[in-house]
Short mmCIF file of C-alpha atoms and ligand atoms in Angstrom, two decimals:
data_model
loop_
_atom_site.label_atom_id
_atom_site.label_comp_id
_atom_site.label_asym_id
_atom_site.label_seq_id
_atom_site.Cartn_x
_atom_site.Cartn_y
_atom_site.Cartn_z
CA UNK A 1 -12.78 -0.45 -2.76
CA UNK A 2 -10.95 0.04 -5.97
CA UNK A 3 -7.69 1.68 -6.62
CA UNK A 4 -7.22 3.15 -9.93
CA UNK A 5 -4.50 4.51 -12.32
CA UNK A 6 -4.80 8.22 -13.82
CA UNK A 7 -5.72 6.74 -17.09
CA UNK A 8 -8.49 4.28 -15.44
CA UNK A 9 -9.73 7.78 -13.51
CA UNK A 10 -9.87 9.56 -16.78
CA UNK A 11 -11.69 6.85 -17.97
CA UNK A 12 -14.19 6.67 -15.11
CA UNK A 13 -14.56 10.48 -15.31
CA UNK A 14 -15.48 10.33 -19.40
CA UNK A 15 -17.72 7.52 -18.75
CA UNK A 16 -19.78 9.34 -16.07
CA UNK A 17 -19.94 12.59 -18.41
CA UNK A 18 -21.15 10.35 -21.12
CA UNK A 19 -23.95 9.09 -18.76
CA UNK A 20 -25.45 12.29 -18.62
CA UNK A 21 -23.72 14.55 -15.91
CA UNK A 22 -21.66 17.51 -17.42
CA UNK A 23 -17.87 17.81 -16.88
CA UNK A 24 -18.57 21.19 -15.33
CA UNK A 25 -21.02 19.84 -12.81
CA UNK A 26 -18.84 16.99 -12.13
CA UNK A 27 -15.96 19.41 -11.45
CA UNK A 28 -18.40 21.28 -9.16
CA UNK A 29 -19.25 18.29 -7.16
CA UNK A 30 -15.35 17.72 -6.51
CA UNK A 31 -14.92 21.11 -5.60
CA UNK A 32 -18.00 21.25 -3.15
CA UNK A 33 -16.85 18.03 -1.60
CA UNK A 34 -13.26 19.29 -1.05
CA UNK A 35 -14.53 22.47 0.30
CA UNK A 36 -16.67 20.64 2.82
CA UNK A 37 -13.30 18.78 4.06
CA UNK A 38 -11.21 22.21 3.97
CA UNK A 39 -13.81 24.10 5.45
CA UNK A 40 -13.76 21.64 8.79
CA UNK A 41 -10.33 22.65 9.36
CA UNK A 42 -10.61 26.50 9.13
CA UNK A 43 -11.49 28.80 11.71
CA UNK A 44 -13.51 32.06 11.47
CA UNK A 45 -11.16 34.76 9.44
CA UNK A 46 -8.72 32.71 7.85
CA UNK A 47 -6.73 33.54 4.73
CA UNK A 48 -6.63 30.65 2.24
CA UNK A 49 -4.21 30.87 -0.75
CA UNK A 50 -5.24 28.65 -3.80
CA UNK A 51 -2.58 27.74 -6.37
CA UNK A 52 -4.26 26.63 -9.54
CA UNK A 53 -2.45 25.15 -12.59
CA UNK A 54 -4.16 24.86 -16.12
CA UNK A 55 -5.98 21.70 -16.21
CA UNK A 56 -8.90 20.38 -14.37
CA UNK A 57 -7.19 19.87 -10.91
CA UNK A 58 -6.89 23.84 -11.19
CA UNK A 59 -10.54 24.15 -11.85
CA UNK A 60 -11.53 22.24 -8.94
CA UNK A 61 -9.29 24.62 -6.91
CA UNK A 62 -11.24 27.49 -8.65
CA UNK A 63 -14.67 26.12 -7.33
CA UNK A 64 -13.06 25.85 -3.82
CA UNK A 65 -11.80 29.24 -3.93
CA UNK A 66 -14.99 30.53 -5.08
CA UNK A 67 -17.30 28.30 -2.43
CA UNK A 68 -14.65 29.42 0.41
CA UNK A 69 -15.25 33.15 -0.54
CA UNK A 70 -18.94 32.77 -0.18
CA UNK A 71 -18.79 31.00 3.26
CA UNK A 72 -16.70 34.33 4.28
CA UNK A 73 -13.42 33.59 4.12
CA UNK A 74 -10.58 35.68 2.59
CA UNK A 75 -9.41 33.75 -0.43
CA UNK A 76 -6.35 34.62 -2.95
CA UNK A 77 -5.91 32.47 -5.92
CA UNK A 78 -2.77 32.25 -7.99
CA UNK A 79 -2.66 30.78 -11.41
CA UNK A 80 0.22 29.27 -12.98
CA UNK A 81 -0.64 29.80 -16.64
CA UNK A 82 -2.91 32.46 -18.18
CA UNK A 83 -6.46 31.88 -19.10
CA UNK A 84 -6.03 31.02 -22.68
CA UNK A 85 -3.77 28.05 -21.43
CA UNK A 86 -6.99 26.89 -19.23
CA UNK A 87 -9.01 23.54 -19.81
CA UNK A 88 -12.31 24.35 -21.09
CA UNK A 89 -13.99 23.71 -17.76
CA UNK A 90 -11.44 25.76 -15.88
CA UNK A 91 -12.18 28.64 -18.23
CA UNK A 92 -15.67 28.68 -17.12
CA UNK A 93 -14.92 28.33 -13.64
CA UNK A 94 -12.25 31.49 -14.24
CA UNK A 95 -15.53 33.77 -15.75
CA UNK A 96 -17.52 32.36 -12.62
CA UNK A 97 -14.45 33.55 -10.10
CA UNK A 98 -14.16 36.97 -11.62
CA UNK A 99 -17.53 37.72 -10.54
CA UNK A 100 -16.66 36.66 -7.12
CA UNK A 101 -14.68 38.75 -4.35
CA UNK A 102 -11.81 36.49 -4.60
CA UNK A 103 -8.27 38.30 -5.18
CA UNK A 104 -6.46 36.86 -8.36
CA UNK A 105 -2.97 36.92 -9.82
CA UNK A 106 -1.26 35.25 -12.65
CA UNK A 107 2.14 34.31 -11.79
CA UNK A 108 4.86 35.15 -14.48
CA UNK A 109 7.32 32.61 -15.58
CA UNK A 110 9.73 35.17 -16.44
CA UNK A 111 9.41 37.28 -13.02
CA UNK A 112 10.51 35.80 -9.57
CA UNK A 113 8.00 34.22 -6.97
CA UNK A 114 9.07 36.69 -4.13
CA UNK A 115 5.40 38.32 -4.29
CA UNK A 116 3.93 34.91 -4.00
CA UNK A 117 6.15 33.66 -1.27
CA UNK A 118 5.51 36.68 0.96
CA UNK A 119 1.44 35.72 0.24
CA UNK A 120 2.07 31.96 1.05
CA UNK A 121 3.86 33.24 4.25
CA UNK A 122 0.59 35.43 5.43
CA UNK A 123 -1.71 32.58 4.65
CA UNK A 124 -3.47 30.23 7.13
CA UNK A 125 -3.78 27.42 4.64
CA UNK A 126 -2.44 26.64 1.27
CA UNK A 127 -4.40 24.81 -1.31
CA UNK A 128 -2.44 22.88 -4.00
CA UNK A 129 -4.36 22.73 -7.03
CA UNK A 130 -1.58 22.95 -9.57
CA UNK A 131 -1.57 19.47 -11.27
CA UNK A 132 -3.62 16.36 -10.77
CA UNK A 133 -4.14 13.12 -12.29
CA UNK A 134 -3.26 14.88 -15.76
CA UNK A 135 0.74 15.20 -14.87
CA UNK A 136 2.79 13.75 -17.65
CA UNK A 137 6.02 12.14 -17.16
CA UNK A 138 8.25 14.75 -18.69
CA UNK A 139 10.19 17.46 -16.87
CA UNK A 140 8.40 20.02 -15.11
CA UNK A 141 10.98 22.88 -16.04
CA UNK A 142 12.95 25.00 -13.55
CA UNK A 143 9.80 27.43 -12.88
CA UNK A 144 7.52 24.69 -11.58
CA UNK A 145 10.13 22.99 -9.66
CA UNK A 146 11.05 26.43 -7.88
CA UNK A 147 7.07 27.01 -7.50
CA UNK A 148 6.62 23.66 -5.79
CA UNK A 149 9.58 23.92 -3.67
CA UNK A 150 8.24 27.52 -2.51
CA UNK A 151 5.15 25.76 -1.43
CA UNK A 152 7.16 23.12 0.77
CA UNK A 153 9.23 25.70 2.33
CA UNK A 154 6.29 28.11 3.08
CA UNK A 155 5.65 26.25 6.53
CA UNK A 156 1.79 26.74 6.19
CA UNK A 157 -0.47 24.09 6.26
CA UNK A 158 -1.08 22.52 2.84
CA UNK A 159 -4.04 20.71 1.46
CA UNK A 160 -3.62 19.23 -1.99
CA UNK A 161 -6.51 18.46 -4.29
CA UNK A 162 -6.59 14.91 -5.31
CA UNK A 163 -2.83 14.00 -5.78
CA UNK A 164 -0.14 16.58 -4.25
CA UNK A 165 1.52 18.11 -7.44
CA UNK A 166 4.66 16.74 -9.06
CA UNK A 167 3.59 13.20 -7.48
CA UNK A 168 2.93 10.56 -10.36
CA UNK A 169 -0.27 8.97 -10.04
CA UNK A 170 0.73 5.99 -11.77
CA UNK A 171 3.79 4.57 -9.51
CA UNK A 172 4.14 7.19 -6.68
CA UNK A 173 7.66 8.72 -7.81
CA UNK A 174 7.94 12.27 -7.84
CA UNK A 175 9.19 14.50 -10.74
CA UNK A 176 11.81 17.18 -10.14
CA UNK A 177 9.86 18.30 -6.90
CA UNK A 178 6.50 17.44 -5.63
CA UNK A 179 3.95 18.98 -2.70
CA UNK A 180 4.45 17.46 0.67
CA UNK A 181 1.03 17.94 2.11
CA UNK A 182 -0.52 17.73 5.34
CA UNK A 183 -3.84 16.73 3.91
CA UNK A 184 -4.57 15.29 0.53
CA UNK A 185 -8.44 15.42 -0.44
CA UNK A 186 -8.52 12.51 -3.15
CA UNK A 187 -11.36 12.46 -5.31
CA UNK A 188 -13.62 9.24 -5.49
CA UNK A 189 -10.82 6.50 -5.57
CA UNK A 190 -7.11 6.05 -4.25
CA UNK A 191 -4.88 6.74 -7.06
CA UNK A 192 -2.02 3.95 -7.22
CA UNK A 193 0.53 6.59 -6.74
CA UNK A 194 -0.68 7.91 -3.43
CA UNK A 195 0.14 4.49 -1.91
CA UNK A 196 3.50 3.61 -3.39
CA UNK A 197 7.18 4.97 -3.28
CA UNK A 198 7.03 8.59 -2.04
CA UNK A 199 3.17 8.57 -2.36
CA UNK A 200 2.67 8.27 1.19
CA UNK A 201 4.83 10.62 2.52
CA UNK A 202 3.55 13.32 0.06
CA UNK A 203 -0.07 12.80 0.57
CA UNK A 204 0.05 13.22 4.55
CA UNK A 205 -3.61 12.34 5.97
CA UNK A 206 -5.44 10.76 3.13
CA UNK A 207 -9.38 12.11 3.08
CA UNK A 208 -11.56 10.18 0.23
CA UNK A 209 -14.71 11.92 -1.08
CA UNK A 210 -17.30 10.64 -3.04
CA UNK A 211 -18.55 12.43 -6.18
CA UNK A 212 -21.02 9.82 -7.28
CA UNK A 213 -18.66 7.92 -9.91
CA UNK A 214 -19.18 4.44 -10.31
CA UNK A 215 -15.93 2.63 -9.57
CA UNK A 216 -16.89 -0.31 -11.43
CA UNK A 217 -17.74 1.51 -14.64
CA UNK A 218 -14.29 0.82 -15.85
CA UNK A 219 -12.75 -2.73 -15.84
CA UNK A 220 -10.15 -2.84 -13.28
CA UNK A 221 -8.77 -5.43 -10.33
CA UNK A 222 -6.94 -3.52 -7.91
CA UNK A 223 -8.60 -3.10 -4.54
CA UNK A 224 -7.69 -1.41 -1.38
CA UNK A 225 -8.05 -4.09 1.38
CA UNK A 226 -10.29 -3.08 4.50
CA UNK A 227 -11.50 -5.30 7.36
CA UNK A 228 -14.91 -5.86 5.98
CA UNK A 229 -13.46 -7.58 3.09
CA UNK A 230 -11.57 -10.13 5.01
CA UNK A 231 -12.53 -13.84 5.99
CA UNK A 232 -9.95 -14.33 8.68
CA UNK A 233 -9.90 -15.02 11.59
CA UNK A 234 -12.31 -17.95 11.03
CA UNK A 235 -15.44 -18.39 13.22
CA UNK A 236 -14.46 -21.42 15.61
CA UNK A 237 -17.33 -23.87 15.90
CA UNK A 238 -18.26 -25.21 19.38
CA UNK A 239 -17.63 -28.89 18.15
CA UNK A 240 -14.20 -28.35 16.95
CA UNK A 241 -10.72 -29.81 18.02
CA UNK A 242 -7.19 -28.10 17.38
CA UNK A 243 -6.68 -29.89 13.74
CA UNK A 244 -9.57 -27.98 12.81
CA UNK A 245 -7.56 -24.79 12.76
CA UNK A 246 -4.45 -25.88 11.19
CA UNK A 247 -1.33 -27.92 12.01
CA UNK A 248 1.46 -25.55 10.79
CA UNK A 249 5.03 -26.59 10.11
CA UNK A 250 7.69 -23.80 10.53
CA UNK A 251 11.41 -24.50 8.99
CA UNK A 252 13.29 -21.45 10.20
CA UNK A 253 15.99 -20.37 12.23
CA UNK A 254 19.73 -21.32 12.01
CA UNK A 255 22.92 -20.70 14.49
CA UNK A 256 22.89 -16.90 15.08
CA UNK A 257 19.25 -16.27 13.41
CA UNK A 258 17.10 -18.39 16.05
CA UNK A 259 15.06 -15.19 16.63
CA UNK A 260 13.76 -15.63 13.07
CA UNK A 261 12.42 -18.86 13.65
CA UNK A 262 10.90 -17.94 17.36
CA UNK A 263 9.07 -14.99 16.01
CA UNK A 264 7.49 -16.62 13.19
CA UNK A 265 6.49 -19.33 15.32
CA UNK A 266 4.67 -17.05 17.60
CA UNK A 267 3.28 -15.24 14.78
CA UNK A 268 1.63 -18.44 13.56
CA UNK A 269 0.70 -19.49 17.16
CA UNK A 270 -0.95 -16.25 18.22
CA UNK A 271 -3.02 -15.82 14.99
CA UNK A 272 -4.96 -19.01 15.71
CA UNK A 273 -2.95 -22.04 14.47
CA UNK A 274 -4.05 -25.04 16.21
CA UNK A 275 -0.92 -26.83 16.53
CA UNK A 276 2.46 -25.26 15.63
CA UNK A 277 5.44 -27.28 14.76
CA UNK A 278 8.97 -25.57 14.45
CA UNK A 279 11.86 -27.67 12.60
CA UNK A 280 15.10 -26.31 13.66
CA UNK A 281 18.79 -27.56 12.88
CA UNK A 282 20.06 -29.54 15.59
CA UNK A 283 22.82 -27.36 16.80
CA UNK A 284 20.02 -24.81 17.81
CA UNK A 285 17.54 -27.07 19.53
CA UNK A 286 18.62 -26.35 23.07
CA UNK A 287 18.50 -22.29 22.72
CA UNK A 288 15.17 -22.57 20.66
CA UNK A 289 13.57 -25.07 23.14
CA UNK A 290 14.74 -22.85 26.08
CA UNK A 291 13.01 -19.54 24.51
CA UNK A 292 9.86 -21.32 22.55
CA UNK A 293 6.52 -20.87 24.05
CA UNK A 294 5.65 -24.11 25.54
CA UNK A 295 2.83 -24.70 23.14
CA UNK A 296 5.04 -25.44 20.36
CA UNK A 297 6.67 -28.79 19.23
CA UNK A 298 10.23 -28.68 18.41
CA UNK A 299 11.85 -31.12 15.95
CA UNK A 300 15.24 -31.10 14.49
CA UNK A 301 16.41 -31.69 10.86
CA UNK A 302 19.07 -31.72 8.60
CA UNK A 303 19.02 -30.45 5.02
CA UNK A 304 17.56 -33.67 4.00
CA UNK A 305 14.32 -33.49 5.30
CA UNK A 306 11.50 -34.57 3.16
CA UNK A 307 7.99 -33.99 2.18
CA UNK A 308 6.85 -37.11 3.74
CA UNK A 309 8.46 -36.00 7.11
CA UNK A 310 6.33 -32.79 6.95
CA UNK A 311 3.08 -34.28 5.22
CA UNK A 312 2.25 -37.02 8.10
CA UNK A 313 0.46 -35.76 11.09
CA UNK A 314 -2.35 -33.79 9.25
CA UNK A 315 -0.24 -30.81 8.45
CA UNK A 316 -1.87 -28.10 6.49
CA UNK A 317 0.70 -25.51 5.71
CA UNK A 318 4.58 -25.19 5.55
CA UNK A 319 6.32 -22.30 6.13
CA UNK A 320 10.25 -22.20 5.15
CA UNK A 321 12.68 -19.28 5.32
CA UNK A 322 12.90 -16.95 8.23
CA UNK A 323 16.44 -17.19 9.26
CA UNK A 324 17.55 -20.43 7.82
CA UNK A 325 20.83 -18.70 6.38
CA UNK A 326 22.26 -18.84 2.91
CA UNK A 327 25.40 -21.37 3.44
CA UNK A 328 23.47 -24.79 3.37
CA UNK A 329 21.65 -25.93 0.44
CA UNK A 330 17.95 -26.05 0.79
CA UNK A 331 17.07 -26.95 -2.78
CA UNK A 332 16.39 -30.43 -2.04
CA UNK A 333 13.82 -29.54 0.57
CA UNK A 334 12.18 -26.79 -1.64
CA UNK A 335 11.81 -28.99 -4.45
CA UNK A 336 10.58 -31.86 -2.72
CA UNK A 337 7.90 -29.67 -0.97
CA UNK A 338 6.66 -28.28 -4.31
CA UNK A 339 7.05 -31.41 -6.09
CA UNK A 340 5.78 -34.11 -3.59
CA UNK A 341 3.42 -32.72 -1.49
CA UNK A 342 0.22 -31.12 -1.68
CA UNK A 343 0.42 -29.05 1.52
CA UNK A 344 0.60 -25.19 0.70
CA UNK A 345 3.76 -23.88 1.23
CA UNK A 346 4.97 -20.22 2.16
CA UNK A 347 8.45 -19.12 1.41
CA UNK A 348 9.69 -16.14 2.98
CA UNK A 349 13.00 -14.63 3.59
CA UNK A 350 16.16 -16.64 3.07
CA UNK A 351 13.94 -19.48 1.48
CA UNK A 352 13.25 -16.98 -1.23
CA UNK A 353 17.22 -16.53 -2.05
CA UNK A 354 17.30 -20.51 -2.09
CA UNK A 355 14.50 -20.45 -4.73
CA UNK A 356 15.80 -17.93 -6.73
CA UNK A 357 18.59 -20.17 -7.73
CA UNK A 358 15.94 -22.28 -9.63
CA UNK A 359 12.87 -20.24 -9.74
CA UNK A 360 11.18 -22.67 -12.55
CA UNK A 361 10.57 -25.21 -9.72
CA UNK A 362 7.57 -23.09 -9.29
CA UNK A 363 6.07 -23.81 -12.43
CA UNK A 364 6.20 -27.35 -11.73
CA UNK A 365 4.97 -27.32 -8.18
CA UNK A 366 1.91 -29.37 -7.40
CA UNK A 367 1.00 -27.53 -4.39
CA UNK A 368 -0.30 -23.72 -3.81
CA UNK A 369 2.56 -21.28 -2.89
CA UNK A 370 2.89 -17.84 -1.38
CA UNK A 371 5.96 -15.97 -1.86
CA UNK A 372 6.64 -12.84 0.66
CA UNK A 373 9.48 -10.72 -0.50
CA UNK A 374 10.67 -7.25 0.17
CA UNK A 375 11.53 -5.08 -2.81
CA UNK A 376 15.07 -6.10 -2.54
CA UNK A 377 14.41 -9.88 -2.40
CA UNK A 378 11.86 -9.76 -5.26
CA UNK A 379 14.57 -7.94 -7.26
CA UNK A 380 16.92 -10.87 -6.50
CA UNK A 381 14.05 -13.37 -7.37
CA UNK A 382 13.65 -11.80 -10.69
CA UNK A 383 16.83 -10.47 -11.61
CA UNK A 384 15.34 -7.25 -12.29
CA UNK A 385 17.10 -4.05 -10.88
CA UNK A 386 15.02 -2.57 -7.72
CA UNK A 387 14.82 0.71 -9.36
CA UNK A 388 13.38 -0.62 -12.30
CA UNK A 389 10.81 -2.72 -10.32
CA UNK A 390 9.90 0.74 -8.47
CA UNK A 391 9.20 2.34 -11.54
CA UNK A 392 6.38 -0.09 -12.22
CA UNK A 393 5.84 -2.57 -9.10
CA UNK A 394 2.26 -3.51 -10.13
CA UNK A 395 3.40 -4.31 -13.66
CA UNK A 396 6.51 -6.27 -12.41
CA UNK A 397 4.38 -7.63 -9.38
CA UNK A 398 1.26 -8.91 -11.59
CA UNK A 399 3.56 -10.31 -14.31
CA UNK A 400 5.37 -12.52 -11.88
CA UNK A 401 2.49 -13.78 -10.21
CA UNK A 402 0.70 -14.94 -13.13
CA UNK A 403 3.75 -16.32 -14.91
CA UNK A 404 4.69 -18.76 -11.33
CA UNK A 405 1.00 -18.94 -10.68
CA UNK A 406 1.77 -17.84 -7.03
CA UNK A 407 0.50 -15.38 -4.29
CA UNK A 408 2.93 -12.97 -4.29
CA UNK A 409 3.31 -10.74 -1.01
CA UNK A 410 5.42 -7.76 -1.99
CA UNK A 411 5.95 -5.82 1.07
CA UNK A 412 6.74 -2.34 1.67
CA UNK A 413 4.43 0.63 3.45
CA UNK A 414 1.31 -0.37 1.86
CA UNK A 415 2.23 -3.97 0.86
CA UNK A 416 0.60 -5.40 -2.20
CA UNK A 417 -0.64 -8.88 -2.55
CA UNK A 418 -1.03 -9.85 -6.14
CA UNK A 419 -3.23 -13.32 -6.93
CA UNK A 420 -2.38 -15.87 -9.86
CA UNK A 421 -5.29 -14.35 -11.59
CA UNK A 422 -3.60 -10.97 -11.89
CA UNK A 423 -5.79 -9.13 -8.96
CA UNK A 424 -3.76 -6.87 -6.68
CA UNK A 425 -4.60 -5.98 -3.15
CA UNK A 426 -3.30 -2.80 -1.44
CA UNK A 427 -3.19 -3.28 2.18
CA UNK A 428 -4.46 0.06 4.37
CA UNK A 429 -2.66 -0.71 7.68
CA UNK A 430 0.85 -0.27 8.89
CA UNK A 431 3.01 2.42 9.85
CA UNK A 432 6.60 3.34 9.51
CA UNK A 433 7.80 1.78 12.98
CA UNK A 434 7.13 -1.86 11.59
CA UNK A 435 10.33 -1.29 9.51
CA UNK A 436 12.26 -3.22 12.32
CA UNK A 437 14.10 -6.22 12.53
CA UNK A 438 11.72 -9.51 12.65
CA UNK A 439 8.44 -7.66 11.71
CA UNK A 440 8.76 -9.81 8.30
CA UNK A 441 9.21 -13.16 10.17
CA UNK A 442 6.13 -12.03 12.18
CA UNK A 443 4.48 -11.61 8.79
CA UNK A 444 5.30 -14.83 7.48
CA UNK A 445 4.31 -16.84 10.56
CA UNK A 446 0.98 -14.98 10.83
CA UNK A 447 -0.14 -15.82 7.23
CA UNK A 448 1.21 -19.30 7.63
CA UNK A 449 -1.10 -19.17 10.96
CA UNK A 450 -3.98 -18.22 9.02
CA UNK A 451 -3.35 -20.52 5.89
CA UNK A 452 -3.90 -23.35 8.32
CA UNK A 453 -7.16 -22.23 9.22
CA UNK A 454 -8.93 -23.81 6.08
CA UNK A 455 -8.65 -20.40 4.17
CA UNK A 456 -7.24 -20.41 0.56
CA UNK A 457 -4.12 -18.87 0.21
CA UNK A 458 -5.08 -15.51 -1.17
CA UNK A 459 -7.49 -14.77 1.53
CA UNK A 460 -4.62 -15.83 4.35
CA UNK A 461 -2.16 -13.68 2.83
CA UNK A 462 -4.63 -10.67 2.55
CA UNK A 463 -5.52 -11.06 6.17
CA UNK A 464 -1.98 -11.70 7.59
CA UNK A 465 -0.89 -8.64 6.16
CA UNK A 466 -4.10 -6.50 7.28
CA UNK A 467 -3.83 -7.79 10.87
CA UNK A 468 -0.17 -7.60 10.99
CA UNK A 469 -0.21 -3.94 10.25
CA UNK A 470 -3.14 -3.16 12.26
CA UNK A 471 -1.45 -4.82 15.31
CA UNK A 472 1.55 -2.45 14.39
CA UNK A 473 -1.09 0.51 14.19
CA UNK A 474 -2.43 -0.48 17.45
CA UNK A 475 0.91 -0.11 19.38
CA UNK A 476 1.80 2.91 17.57
CA UNK A 477 -1.42 4.52 18.46
CA UNK A 478 -0.81 3.96 21.95
CA UNK A 479 3.08 3.86 22.69
CA UNK A 480 4.46 5.51 19.06
CA UNK A 481 6.35 4.32 16.25
CA UNK A 482 9.76 4.54 17.29
CA UNK A 483 9.80 1.62 20.08
CA UNK A 484 7.65 -0.49 18.12
CA UNK A 485 9.41 -3.90 17.66
CA UNK A 486 8.48 -7.30 16.40
CA UNK A 487 7.44 -8.70 19.85
CA UNK A 488 5.01 -5.49 20.20
CA UNK A 489 3.51 -6.79 16.74
CA UNK A 490 2.79 -10.07 18.52
CA UNK A 491 1.72 -8.65 21.73
CA UNK A 492 -0.90 -6.61 19.91
CA UNK A 493 -2.26 -9.44 18.11
CA UNK A 494 -4.89 -10.28 20.52
CA UNK A 495 -6.24 -6.47 20.58
CA UNK A 496 -7.01 -6.55 16.76
CA UNK A 497 -7.75 -10.25 16.39
CA UNK A 498 -10.60 -10.30 19.03
N1 LIG B 1 -14.09 15.90 -15.89
C1 LIG B 1 -12.86 15.49 -15.13
O1 LIG B 1 -12.22 14.95 -15.80
C2 LIG B 1 -12.78 15.72 -13.85
C3 LIG B 1 -11.44 15.97 -13.18
N2 LIG B 1 -11.49 16.44 -11.99
C4 LIG B 1 -10.11 16.89 -11.77
O2 LIG B 1 -8.99 16.94 -12.72
C5 LIG B 1 -7.92 16.30 -12.58
C6 LIG B 1 -7.30 15.94 -13.81
O3 LIG B 1 -7.37 17.02 -14.75
P1 LIG B 1 -6.63 17.30 -16.04
O4 LIG B 1 -7.00 18.35 -16.70
O5 LIG B 1 -6.85 15.75 -16.69
O6 LIG B 1 -4.93 17.24 -15.52
P2 LIG B 1 -4.24 17.94 -14.62
O7 LIG B 1 -5.21 19.22 -14.00
O8 LIG B 1 -3.89 17.23 -13.58
O9 LIG B 1 -3.00 18.78 -15.37
C7 LIG B 1 -3.11 18.77 -16.83
C8 LIG B 1 -2.15 19.93 -17.37
O10 LIG B 1 -0.82 20.02 -16.68
C9 LIG B 1 0.04 20.12 -17.53
N3 LIG B 1 1.10 19.18 -17.40
C10 LIG B 1 0.90 17.99 -17.24
N4 LIG B 1 2.27 17.48 -17.11
C11 LIG B 1 3.15 18.57 -16.96
C12 LIG B 1 4.69 18.40 -16.52
N5 LIG B 1 5.12 17.42 -16.54
N6 LIG B 1 5.01 19.72 -16.44
C13 LIG B 1 4.34 20.66 -16.75
N7 LIG B 1 2.95 20.68 -17.13
C14 LIG B 1 2.45 19.43 -16.89
C15 LIG B 1 -0.82 19.91 -18.93
O11 LIG B 1 -0.30 20.18 -19.93
C16 LIG B 1 -2.19 20.46 -18.46
O12 LIG B 1 -2.09 21.81 -18.84
C17 LIG B 1 -8.12 15.49 -11.53
O13 LIG B 1 -7.01 15.19 -10.84
C18 LIG B 1 -9.27 16.13 -10.60
O14 LIG B 1 -8.60 17.11 -9.90
C19 LIG B 1 -12.52 16.56 -11.43
O15 LIG B 1 -12.05 16.28 -9.96
C20 LIG B 1 -13.60 15.64 -11.57
C21 LIG B 1 -13.87 15.77 -13.01
K1 LIG B 2 -2.96 18.84 -6.81
#
């Protein structure tokens, strides 16, 4: 399934209209599908307030109001602008609405919102159809800010149409205010802004509705990753041995941070890697050996470890970084792994810090590379302020992956995976409970574990991110989010990787 920007959605709408479906029919279809979703949440006799803006989002709202009224519900519509400011399709729907029994009121920008607030307080459901994908990045103005804040303050269930009003569809940042919906009925495709920054908190529960628009009618390489898109875990052949499922090397852990290495190691082992070898500094050998799963081989190293040490013994992938610390100089190891081996490398956590000191080694790399930064680490890598990256995460991520020819896993609630060819994959799993110590180490181990199983690095990254999130979701569904630890994620692998 594709993820689209507001501009792409508008082009898709236009192409669909050009192919013979009129704009007004498309709006009727959008409204009908939204009504179907809304109706399933309502009980007889309920009162619904629909707030309609001047654009086509408000037009959808009017269709919903009319159809709910026809189904016997009491409906009150509030318009934020006079009829002459409405889009053509909205005006057509306004004529239709006037023939229905829906109560209509035009809000005045001069008068206060007292009557409006009282009406919201008396409603059972508030439908937000103020702004959709046509929201522009310009100040809303005090009046709209007060209006959207009043919607949030009303304490009633809120269903937003297409995208919560005030939320930017291109990056998930909010203008001065944005509706925090309980449910958002997303028309046809996820908008980028529903998945990034404040988007998921404003969206609440997302429900997609299909209005018959072909998502491929406009060129776009942003995807929403779902289970059926994945090639991992691989099907195991009867006639096979452990090396068929990858021999994974993990260079991780240091004094005070052995947990990071242990979690990454178990992450790889329990995601199906045939053999895992853990390289640790001599000074932590004993505590690591005492805590490691018995299946793991443990070797010691100093900072002069070479690619040759790693490459012998049929190694398929190297993970370097979790908990290695920043004091020692890892550039010799990193350079050697990238220049002198053809074993794919996953670089995570402190490994990214060491890499950031000489990023151009990536351009000379002989081997495929996955980088797994969170936004802070990505800022260190690129030298671009985190706030700047958050304004355009797709642009920055895509540009980086293309320039350095790496698979980039940019971690967040909806982690994005960028391919060196410019594709972007949004993950569809995970929950806020997974923002916990060690969660990233487990993910890095899982990606390395999949990368060892003969799939290309992009597939390994997509599957690692998906199943890591799915394991966290499994735990959260059964026990809640707040007690979730990195160990629980590993323990839940077995339920989601069946
Ligand atoms: N045929 C179609 O295109 C269909 C669209 N659908 C729905 O339409 C919206 C997108 O509609 P559009 O008219 O392009 O824009 P909006 O309704 O989101 O808003 C435009 C409206 O808002 C004003 N405005 C924009 N930015 C600001 C701002 N920062 N401050 C104040 N006012 C602002 C602008 O001037 C316009 O008046 C889409 O989301 C769907 O819901 C149908 O679903 C299918 C057919
Ligand atoms: K809306």
